[in-house]
């Protein structure tokens, strides 16, 4: 998820104090412990996971900026003196990647192969949200499931289908029964956020979320928002499947996007979040619009 959504989460997070004059919110990360060796850290963009292994630390997602990445490392140093050896990225959005700028370049960065391609494309395009060039993924995942052992920690990395982006990676700790979902789950919004520009997919989102709830897990750390139960993820999945089916039905009836928005009870589109992410801001298409575009693009 990008900058616009980070703003939303900053406003929603109770730990964020608004700076004087309503300016930049002061960042105060919150460290949550899940197991003796597993934490998640809230604030400064997407949620991060911290898994303490035998000799080193595995981090899931690295915050939005160099300052955020440094704060994350400072928080980890308060948990353990062990060094961060590995970062696993759930997807390529800057609020999960760009904090890598503060990490040593010796750290191994694991990501799905499409994540790396998206970062390379963003680097080539330039701009202030481009990822740090010297921290591109050093190990890419190109299979649907990869079981790895890092620093004595068993992990399973899953990519069932394109969902939030084409380069999503779900991180599962089978011994601890914990899933790091990335932005496939972001709880500040009722509907899934899907980046069509990064070849995400609403159908793939459903496939992926079915895969996540089938895992033997009871704690789900979302990309944004609070820790989720399996029941909460199942409800989100059921709601999304029902909404997608309704949109599909309305598209088949030849309804326009505006008619469909009204029929499914969406709020009117906000400026900057218009068709194709149009408008002036870094907005995102709504779930309804994503499904509409997918179905009409396919000529369904
Ligand atoms: Zn995000």
mmCIF file of C-alpha atoms and ligand atoms in Angstrom:
data_model
loop_
_atom_site.group_PDB
_atom_site.id
_atom_site.type_symbol
_atom_site.label_atom_id
_atom_site.label_comp_id
_atom_site.label_asym_id
_atom_site.label_seq_id
_atom_site.Cartn_x
_atom_site.Cartn_y
_atom_site.Cartn_z
ATOM 1 C CA UNK A 1 0.000 0.000 0.000
ATOM 2 C CA UNK A 2 1.325 3.428 -0.770
ATOM 3 C CA UNK A 3 1.571 6.866 0.658
ATOM 4 C CA UNK A 4 -2.111 7.801 0.627
ATOM 5 C CA UNK A 5 -3.079 4.798 2.677
ATOM 6 C CA UNK A 6 -0.192 5.305 5.096
ATOM 7 C CA UNK A 7 -1.747 8.656 5.888
ATOM 8 C CA UNK A 8 -5.012 6.948 6.714
ATOM 9 C CA UNK A 9 -3.322 4.442 8.994
ATOM 10 C CA UNK A 10 -1.335 7.176 10.721
ATOM 11 C CA UNK A 11 -4.559 8.980 11.545
ATOM 12 C CA UNK A 12 -6.192 5.794 12.727
ATOM 13 C CA UNK A 13 -3.331 4.585 14.927
ATOM 14 C CA UNK A 14 -3.800 5.617 18.561
ATOM 15 C CA UNK A 15 -0.050 5.694 19.153
ATOM 16 C CA UNK A 16 0.382 8.486 16.626
ATOM 17 C CA UNK A 17 0.456 11.925 18.166
ATOM 18 C CA UNK A 18 -0.434 14.742 15.808
ATOM 19 C CA UNK A 19 2.350 17.283 15.559
ATOM 20 C CA UNK A 20 1.744 20.965 16.343
ATOM 21 C CA UNK A 21 -0.407 22.705 13.775
ATOM 22 C CA UNK A 22 -1.651 19.398 12.400
ATOM 23 C CA UNK A 23 1.601 18.795 10.539
ATOM 24 C CA UNK A 24 3.577 15.586 10.224
ATOM 25 C CA UNK A 25 2.446 13.072 12.826
ATOM 26 C CA UNK A 26 5.147 12.188 15.320
ATOM 27 C CA UNK A 27 6.141 8.573 14.809
ATOM 28 C CA UNK A 28 6.044 6.304 17.837
ATOM 29 C CA UNK A 29 6.279 2.642 16.958
ATOM 30 C CA UNK A 30 4.496 0.128 19.171
ATOM 31 C CA UNK A 31 6.131 -3.243 19.823
ATOM 32 C CA UNK A 32 3.750 -6.195 20.326
ATOM 33 C CA UNK A 33 5.011 -9.582 21.486
ATOM 34 C CA UNK A 34 3.245 -12.694 20.132
ATOM 35 C CA UNK A 35 5.551 -15.490 21.293
ATOM 36 C CA UNK A 36 8.844 -15.555 23.228
ATOM 37 C CA UNK A 37 10.718 -15.045 19.928
ATOM 38 C CA UNK A 38 8.110 -13.340 17.708
ATOM 39 C CA UNK A 39 6.991 -9.704 17.651
ATOM 40 C CA UNK A 40 5.187 -7.306 15.368
ATOM 41 C CA UNK A 41 5.949 -3.618 15.274
ATOM 42 C CA UNK A 42 3.310 -1.059 14.407
ATOM 43 C CA UNK A 43 3.853 2.435 13.016
ATOM 44 C CA UNK A 44 5.771 4.199 10.270
ATOM 45 C CA UNK A 45 3.974 2.478 7.386
ATOM 46 C CA UNK A 46 3.178 -1.209 7.115
ATOM 47 C CA UNK A 47 3.403 -3.502 10.114
ATOM 48 C CA UNK A 48 6.735 -5.299 10.515
ATOM 49 C CA UNK A 49 7.390 -8.771 11.893
ATOM 50 C CA UNK A 50 10.419 -9.569 14.026
ATOM 51 C CA UNK A 51 11.497 -13.194 14.541
ATOM 52 C CA UNK A 52 14.491 -13.838 16.758
ATOM 53 C CA UNK A 53 16.490 -16.867 15.639
ATOM 54 C CA UNK A 54 19.517 -18.674 17.100
ATOM 55 C CA UNK A 55 22.129 -16.149 16.038
ATOM 56 C CA UNK A 56 20.262 -13.502 14.112
ATOM 57 C CA UNK A 57 16.949 -11.781 13.495
ATOM 58 C CA UNK A 58 14.508 -12.167 10.613
ATOM 59 C CA UNK A 59 12.433 -9.096 9.783
ATOM 60 C CA UNK A 60 9.238 -9.080 7.724
ATOM 61 C CA UNK A 61 8.853 -5.696 5.963
ATOM 62 C CA UNK A 62 11.000 -2.646 6.624
ATOM 63 C CA UNK A 63 8.817 0.513 7.028
ATOM 64 C CA UNK A 64 8.440 3.523 4.722
ATOM 65 C CA UNK A 65 11.552 5.659 5.059
ATOM 66 C CA UNK A 66 15.194 5.550 6.112
ATOM 67 C CA UNK A 67 14.149 7.149 9.424
ATOM 68 C CA UNK A 68 11.464 4.501 9.910
ATOM 69 C CA UNK A 69 13.920 1.726 9.090
ATOM 70 C CA UNK A 70 16.336 3.126 11.675
ATOM 71 C CA UNK A 71 13.604 3.332 14.305
ATOM 72 C CA UNK A 72 12.678 -0.270 13.535
ATOM 73 C CA UNK A 73 16.300 -1.373 13.990
ATOM 74 C CA UNK A 74 16.499 0.621 17.235
ATOM 75 C CA UNK A 75 13.377 -1.139 18.533
ATOM 76 C CA UNK A 76 14.813 -4.538 17.574
ATOM 77 C CA UNK A 77 18.046 -3.677 19.420
ATOM 78 C CA UNK A 78 15.945 -3.219 22.573
ATOM 79 C CA UNK A 79 14.527 -6.744 22.095
ATOM 80 C CA UNK A 80 17.772 -8.591 21.326
ATOM 81 C CA UNK A 81 21.468 -7.869 20.756
ATOM 82 C CA UNK A 82 21.442 -10.309 17.797
ATOM 83 C CA UNK A 83 21.930 -8.707 14.366
ATOM 84 C CA UNK A 84 19.292 -8.579 11.635
ATOM 85 C CA UNK A 85 20.446 -11.076 9.017
ATOM 86 C CA UNK A 86 17.379 -11.442 6.804
ATOM 87 C CA UNK A 87 14.479 -9.317 5.593
ATOM 88 C CA UNK A 88 11.478 -10.917 3.918
ATOM 89 C CA UNK A 89 9.288 -8.541 1.888
ATOM 90 C CA UNK A 90 5.561 -9.253 1.576
ATOM 91 C CA UNK A 91 5.261 -7.012 -1.524
ATOM 92 C CA UNK A 92 6.957 -4.099 -3.289
ATOM 93 C CA UNK A 93 5.071 -1.072 -1.932
ATOM 94 C CA UNK A 94 7.315 1.644 -0.514
ATOM 95 C CA UNK A 95 5.722 1.605 2.946
ATOM 96 C CA UNK A 96 7.076 -1.939 3.400
ATOM 97 C CA UNK A 97 10.357 -1.651 1.481
ATOM 98 C CA UNK A 98 11.978 1.771 1.576
ATOM 99 C CA UNK A 99 13.090 1.604 5.223
ATOM 100 C CA UNK A 100 15.674 -0.904 3.976
ATOM 101 C CA UNK A 101 17.823 2.156 3.247
ATOM 102 C CA UNK A 102 18.900 2.065 6.924
ATOM 103 C CA UNK A 103 19.706 -1.655 6.947
ATOM 104 C CA UNK A 104 23.260 -2.933 6.359
ATOM 105 C CA UNK A 105 23.718 -3.905 2.695
ATOM 106 C CA UNK A 106 24.936 -7.327 3.892
ATOM 107 C CA UNK A 107 21.389 -8.234 4.986
ATOM 108 C CA UNK A 108 19.754 -10.872 2.803
ATOM 109 C CA UNK A 109 16.506 -9.625 1.249
ATOM 110 C CA UNK A 110 14.011 -12.309 0.242
ATOM 111 C CA UNK A 111 11.059 -11.455 -2.014
ATOM 112 C CA UNK A 112 8.864 -12.903 -4.727
ATOM 113 C CA UNK A 113 10.388 -12.552 -8.200
ATOM 114 C CA UNK A 114 7.627 -10.169 -9.310
ATOM 115 C CA UNK A 115 8.309 -7.966 -6.283
ATOM 116 C CA UNK A 116 11.899 -7.585 -7.515
ATOM 117 C CA UNK A 117 10.660 -6.766 -11.028
ATOM 118 C CA UNK A 118 8.283 -4.139 -9.617
ATOM 119 C CA UNK A 119 11.095 -2.568 -7.572
ATOM 120 C CA UNK A 120 13.354 -2.514 -10.623
ATOM 121 C CA UNK A 121 10.600 -0.823 -12.630
ATOM 122 C CA UNK A 122 10.077 1.738 -9.850
ATOM 123 C CA UNK A 123 13.832 2.413 -9.741
ATOM 124 C CA UNK A 124 13.942 2.898 -13.503
ATOM 125 C CA UNK A 125 10.998 5.300 -13.297
ATOM 126 C CA UNK A 126 12.725 7.244 -10.497
ATOM 127 C CA UNK A 127 10.925 9.643 -8.196
ATOM 128 C CA UNK A 128 10.909 10.081 -4.448
ATOM 129 C CA UNK A 129 9.121 6.786 -3.742
ATOM 130 C CA UNK A 130 11.672 4.667 -5.606
ATOM 131 C CA UNK A 131 13.183 1.853 -3.498
ATOM 132 C CA UNK A 132 16.803 2.029 -2.270
ATOM 133 C CA UNK A 133 18.911 0.767 -5.197
ATOM 134 C CA UNK A 134 21.458 -1.038 -3.025
ATOM 135 C CA UNK A 135 18.853 -3.162 -1.176
ATOM 136 C CA UNK A 136 17.078 -4.946 -4.003
ATOM 137 C CA UNK A 137 15.989 -8.528 -3.226
ATOM 138 C CA UNK A 138 19.038 -10.825 -3.151
ATOM 139 C CA UNK A 139 17.000 -14.035 -3.081
ATOM 140 C CA UNK A 140 13.834 -14.350 -5.147
ATOM 141 C CA UNK A 141 11.012 -16.837 -4.712
ATOM 142 C CA UNK A 142 9.436 -18.102 -7.918
ATOM 143 C CA UNK A 143 7.471 -21.082 -6.634
ATOM 144 C CA UNK A 144 4.070 -21.201 -4.900
ATOM 145 C CA UNK A 145 5.528 -22.576 -1.690
ATOM 146 C CA UNK A 146 9.009 -22.491 -0.262
ATOM 147 C CA UNK A 147 9.931 -24.079 3.071
ATOM 148 C CA UNK A 148 13.069 -22.587 4.563
ATOM 149 C CA UNK A 149 14.964 -22.698 7.831
ATOM 150 C CA UNK A 150 16.725 -19.495 8.778
ATOM 151 C CA UNK A 151 18.688 -19.184 12.006
ATOM 152 C CA UNK A 152 16.921 -22.245 13.364
ATOM 153 C CA UNK A 153 13.462 -20.816 12.538
ATOM 154 C CA UNK A 154 11.145 -22.798 10.264
ATOM 155 C CA UNK A 155 9.280 -20.612 7.783
ATOM 156 C CA UNK A 156 6.963 -21.280 4.876
ATOM 157 C CA UNK A 157 6.677 -18.658 2.141
ATOM 158 C CA UNK A 158 3.543 -18.771 0.008
ATOM 159 C CA UNK A 159 2.438 -17.158 -3.230
ATOM 160 C CA UNK A 160 -0.873 -18.690 -4.288
ATOM 161 C CA UNK A 161 -1.767 -16.064 -6.896
ATOM 162 C CA UNK A 162 -1.446 -12.346 -7.606
ATOM 163 C CA UNK A 163 -3.642 -10.582 -5.004
ATOM 164 C CA UNK A 164 -2.674 -7.152 -3.590
ATOM 165 C CA UNK A 165 0.144 -7.150 -6.184
ATOM 166 C CA UNK A 166 1.633 -9.752 -8.520
ATOM 167 C CA UNK A 167 4.584 -10.167 -6.164
ATOM 168 C CA UNK A 168 2.861 -10.980 -2.875
ATOM 169 C CA UNK A 169 4.549 -13.301 -0.398
ATOM 170 C CA UNK A 170 2.765 -14.636 2.690
ATOM 171 C CA UNK A 171 5.046 -15.567 5.577
ATOM 172 C CA UNK A 172 3.928 -18.455 7.798
ATOM 173 C CA UNK A 173 5.579 -19.717 10.979
ATOM 174 C CA UNK A 174 4.229 -23.276 11.349
ATOM 175 C CA UNK A 175 5.653 -23.881 14.840
ATOM 176 C CA UNK A 176 4.238 -20.605 16.185
ATOM 177 C CA UNK A 177 1.016 -20.718 14.092
ATOM 178 C CA UNK A 178 1.483 -17.126 12.961
ATOM 179 C CA UNK A 179 0.884 -15.645 9.488
ATOM 180 C CA UNK A 180 2.227 -12.328 8.225
ATOM 181 C CA UNK A 181 -0.275 -11.437 5.507
ATOM 182 C CA UNK A 182 1.204 -8.281 3.996
ATOM 183 C CA UNK A 183 -1.388 -5.942 2.515
ATOM 184 C CA UNK A 184 -3.612 -8.785 1.369
ATOM 185 C CA UNK A 185 -5.187 -7.938 4.718
ATOM 186 C CA UNK A 186 -5.339 -4.254 5.697
ATOM 187 C CA UNK A 187 -8.024 -3.691 8.263
ATOM 188 C CA UNK A 188 -8.650 0.039 7.934
ATOM 189 C CA UNK A 189 -10.664 -0.670 4.813
ATOM 190 C CA UNK A 190 -13.642 -2.992 4.595
ATOM 191 C CA UNK A 191 -12.695 -4.135 1.093
ATOM 192 C CA UNK A 192 -9.380 -5.533 -0.158
ATOM 193 C CA UNK A 193 -6.998 -3.070 -1.779
ATOM 194 C CA UNK A 194 -5.769 -4.364 -5.111
ATOM 195 C CA UNK A 195 -3.128 -2.641 -7.225
ATOM 196 C CA UNK A 196 -4.135 -3.180 -10.846
ATOM 197 C CA UNK A 197 -0.992 -1.309 -11.881
ATOM 198 C CA UNK A 198 1.041 -4.059 -10.177
ATOM 199 C CA UNK A 199 -1.142 -6.775 -11.725
ATOM 200 C CA UNK A 200 -2.989 -7.600 -8.515
ATOM 201 C CA UNK A 201 -6.222 -9.541 -8.867
ATOM 202 C CA UNK A 202 -9.532 -9.749 -7.002
ATOM 203 C CA UNK A 203 -9.913 -13.405 -7.953
ATOM 204 C CA UNK A 204 -6.332 -14.039 -6.846
ATOM 205 C CA UNK A 205 -7.104 -12.237 -3.594
ATOM 206 C CA UNK A 206 -9.866 -14.756 -2.879
ATOM 207 C CA UNK A 207 -7.576 -17.688 -3.790
ATOM 208 C CA UNK A 208 -4.821 -16.294 -1.573
ATOM 209 C CA UNK A 209 -7.058 -15.591 1.391
ATOM 210 C CA UNK A 210 -8.531 -19.110 1.143
ATOM 211 C CA UNK A 211 -4.960 -20.396 1.239
ATOM 212 C CA UNK A 212 -4.160 -18.329 4.332
ATOM 213 C CA UNK A 213 -7.192 -19.483 6.323
ATOM 214 C CA UNK A 214 -6.375 -23.093 5.423
ATOM 215 C CA UNK A 215 -3.040 -22.784 7.254
ATOM 216 C CA UNK A 216 -2.819 -24.116 10.784
ATOM 217 C CA UNK A 217 -2.535 -20.645 12.290
ATOM 218 C CA UNK A 218 -4.347 -18.612 14.904
ATOM 219 C CA UNK A 219 -2.657 -15.228 14.737
ATOM 220 C CA UNK A 220 -2.602 -13.138 11.560
ATOM 221 C CA UNK A 221 -0.493 -9.990 11.441
ATOM 222 C CA UNK A 222 -2.010 -7.791 8.713
ATOM 223 C CA UNK A 223 -0.100 -5.303 6.566
ATOM 224 C CA UNK A 224 -1.981 -2.503 8.315
ATOM 225 C CA UNK A 225 -4.149 -2.568 11.417
ATOM 226 C CA UNK A 226 -4.382 -4.801 14.448
ATOM 227 C CA UNK A 227 -3.685 -8.500 14.893
ATOM 228 C CA UNK A 228 -6.482 -10.640 13.393
ATOM 229 C CA UNK A 229 -8.018 -13.968 14.338
ATOM 230 C CA UNK A 230 -8.733 -16.645 11.767
ATOM 231 C CA UNK A 231 -12.453 -15.988 12.229
ATOM 232 C CA UNK A 232 -11.942 -12.331 11.292
ATOM 233 C CA UNK A 233 -10.039 -13.313 8.124
ATOM 234 C CA UNK A 234 -12.771 -15.830 7.252
ATOM 235 C CA UNK A 235 -15.434 -13.130 7.628
ATOM 236 C CA UNK A 236 -13.449 -10.762 5.408
ATOM 237 C CA UNK A 237 -13.140 -13.551 2.833
ATOM 238 C CA UNK A 238 -16.873 -14.352 2.915
ATOM 239 C CA UNK A 239 -17.835 -10.656 2.669
ATOM 240 C CA UNK A 240 -15.447 -10.137 -0.239
ATOM 241 C CA UNK A 241 -16.656 -13.216 -2.109
ATOM 242 C CA UNK A 242 -20.265 -12.060 -1.707
ATOM 243 C CA UNK A 243 -19.469 -8.527 -2.874
ATOM 244 C CA UNK A 244 -17.459 -9.749 -5.847
ATOM 245 C CA UNK A 245 -20.288 -12.095 -6.870
ATOM 246 C CA UNK A 246 -22.784 -9.226 -6.674
ATOM 247 C CA UNK A 247 -20.562 -6.972 -8.798
ATOM 248 C CA UNK A 248 -20.088 -9.797 -11.313
ATOM 249 C CA UNK A 249 -23.854 -10.210 -11.542
ATOM 250 C CA UNK A 250 -24.384 -6.482 -12.107
ATOM 251 C CA UNK A 251 -21.660 -6.349 -14.762
ATOM 252 C CA UNK A 252 -23.379 -9.259 -16.520
ATOM 253 C CA UNK A 253 -26.598 -7.199 -16.481
ATOM 254 C CA UNK A 254 -24.732 -4.422 -18.292
ATOM 255 C CA UNK A 255 -24.817 -1.941 -15.409
ATOM 256 C CA UNK A 256 -22.422 1.000 -15.409
ATOM 257 C CA UNK A 257 -19.720 1.415 -12.775
ATOM 258 C CA UNK A 258 -21.697 4.242 -11.127
ATOM 259 C CA UNK A 259 -24.838 2.118 -11.011
ATOM 260 C CA UNK A 260 -22.877 -0.746 -9.494
ATOM 261 C CA UNK A 261 -21.266 1.505 -6.896
ATOM 262 C CA UNK A 262 -24.699 2.657 -5.792
ATOM 263 C CA UNK A 263 -26.107 -0.872 -5.811
ATOM 264 C CA UNK A 264 -23.349 -2.264 -3.576
ATOM 265 C CA UNK A 265 -23.515 0.727 -1.232
ATOM 266 C CA UNK A 266 -20.080 2.222 -1.919
ATOM 267 C CA UNK A 267 -19.491 5.839 -0.900
ATOM 268 C CA UNK A 268 -19.070 8.252 -3.821
ATOM 269 C CA UNK A 269 -15.511 8.117 -5.243
ATOM 270 C CA UNK A 270 -13.103 10.602 -3.702
ATOM 271 C CA UNK A 271 -11.142 12.978 -5.935
ATOM 272 C CA UNK A 272 -7.750 11.415 -6.599
ATOM 273 C CA UNK A 273 -9.149 7.917 -6.268
ATOM 274 C CA UNK A 274 -10.945 7.968 -9.581
ATOM 275 C CA UNK A 275 -10.775 5.570 -12.502
ATOM 276 C CA UNK A 276 -7.317 4.129 -13.048
ATOM 277 C CA UNK A 277 -6.046 5.934 -9.990
ATOM 278 C CA UNK A 278 -6.746 9.143 -11.885
ATOM 279 C CA UNK A 279 -6.888 12.574 -10.369
ATOM 280 C CA UNK A 280 -3.884 14.295 -8.924
ATOM 281 C CA UNK A 281 -3.131 12.289 -5.785
ATOM 282 C CA UNK A 282 -1.576 8.846 -5.444
ATOM 283 C CA UNK A 283 -5.043 7.349 -5.102
ATOM 284 C CA UNK A 284 -6.170 3.773 -5.466
ATOM 285 C CA UNK A 285 -9.133 2.305 -7.280
ATOM 286 C CA UNK A 286 -11.865 0.926 -5.030
ATOM 287 C CA UNK A 287 -12.520 -2.816 -4.901
ATOM 288 C CA UNK A 288 -15.725 -2.324 -6.892
ATOM 289 C CA UNK A 289 -13.858 -0.472 -9.599
ATOM 290 C CA UNK A 290 -11.092 -3.080 -9.685
ATOM 291 C CA UNK A 291 -13.576 -5.917 -10.151
ATOM 292 C CA UNK A 292 -15.489 -3.892 -12.758
ATOM 293 C CA UNK A 293 -12.301 -3.189 -14.710
ATOM 294 C CA UNK A 294 -11.171 -6.810 -14.514
ATOM 295 C CA UNK A 295 -14.491 -8.148 -15.764
ATOM 296 C CA UNK A 296 -15.075 -5.612 -18.511
ATOM 297 C CA UNK A 297 -11.441 -5.871 -19.650
ATOM 298 C CA UNK A 298 -11.955 -9.593 -20.078
ATOM 299 C CA UNK A 299 -15.151 -8.856 -22.025
ATOM 300 C CA UNK A 300 -17.201 -10.827 -19.508
HETATM 301 ZN ZN1 LIG B 1 1.101 -1.084 2.930
#
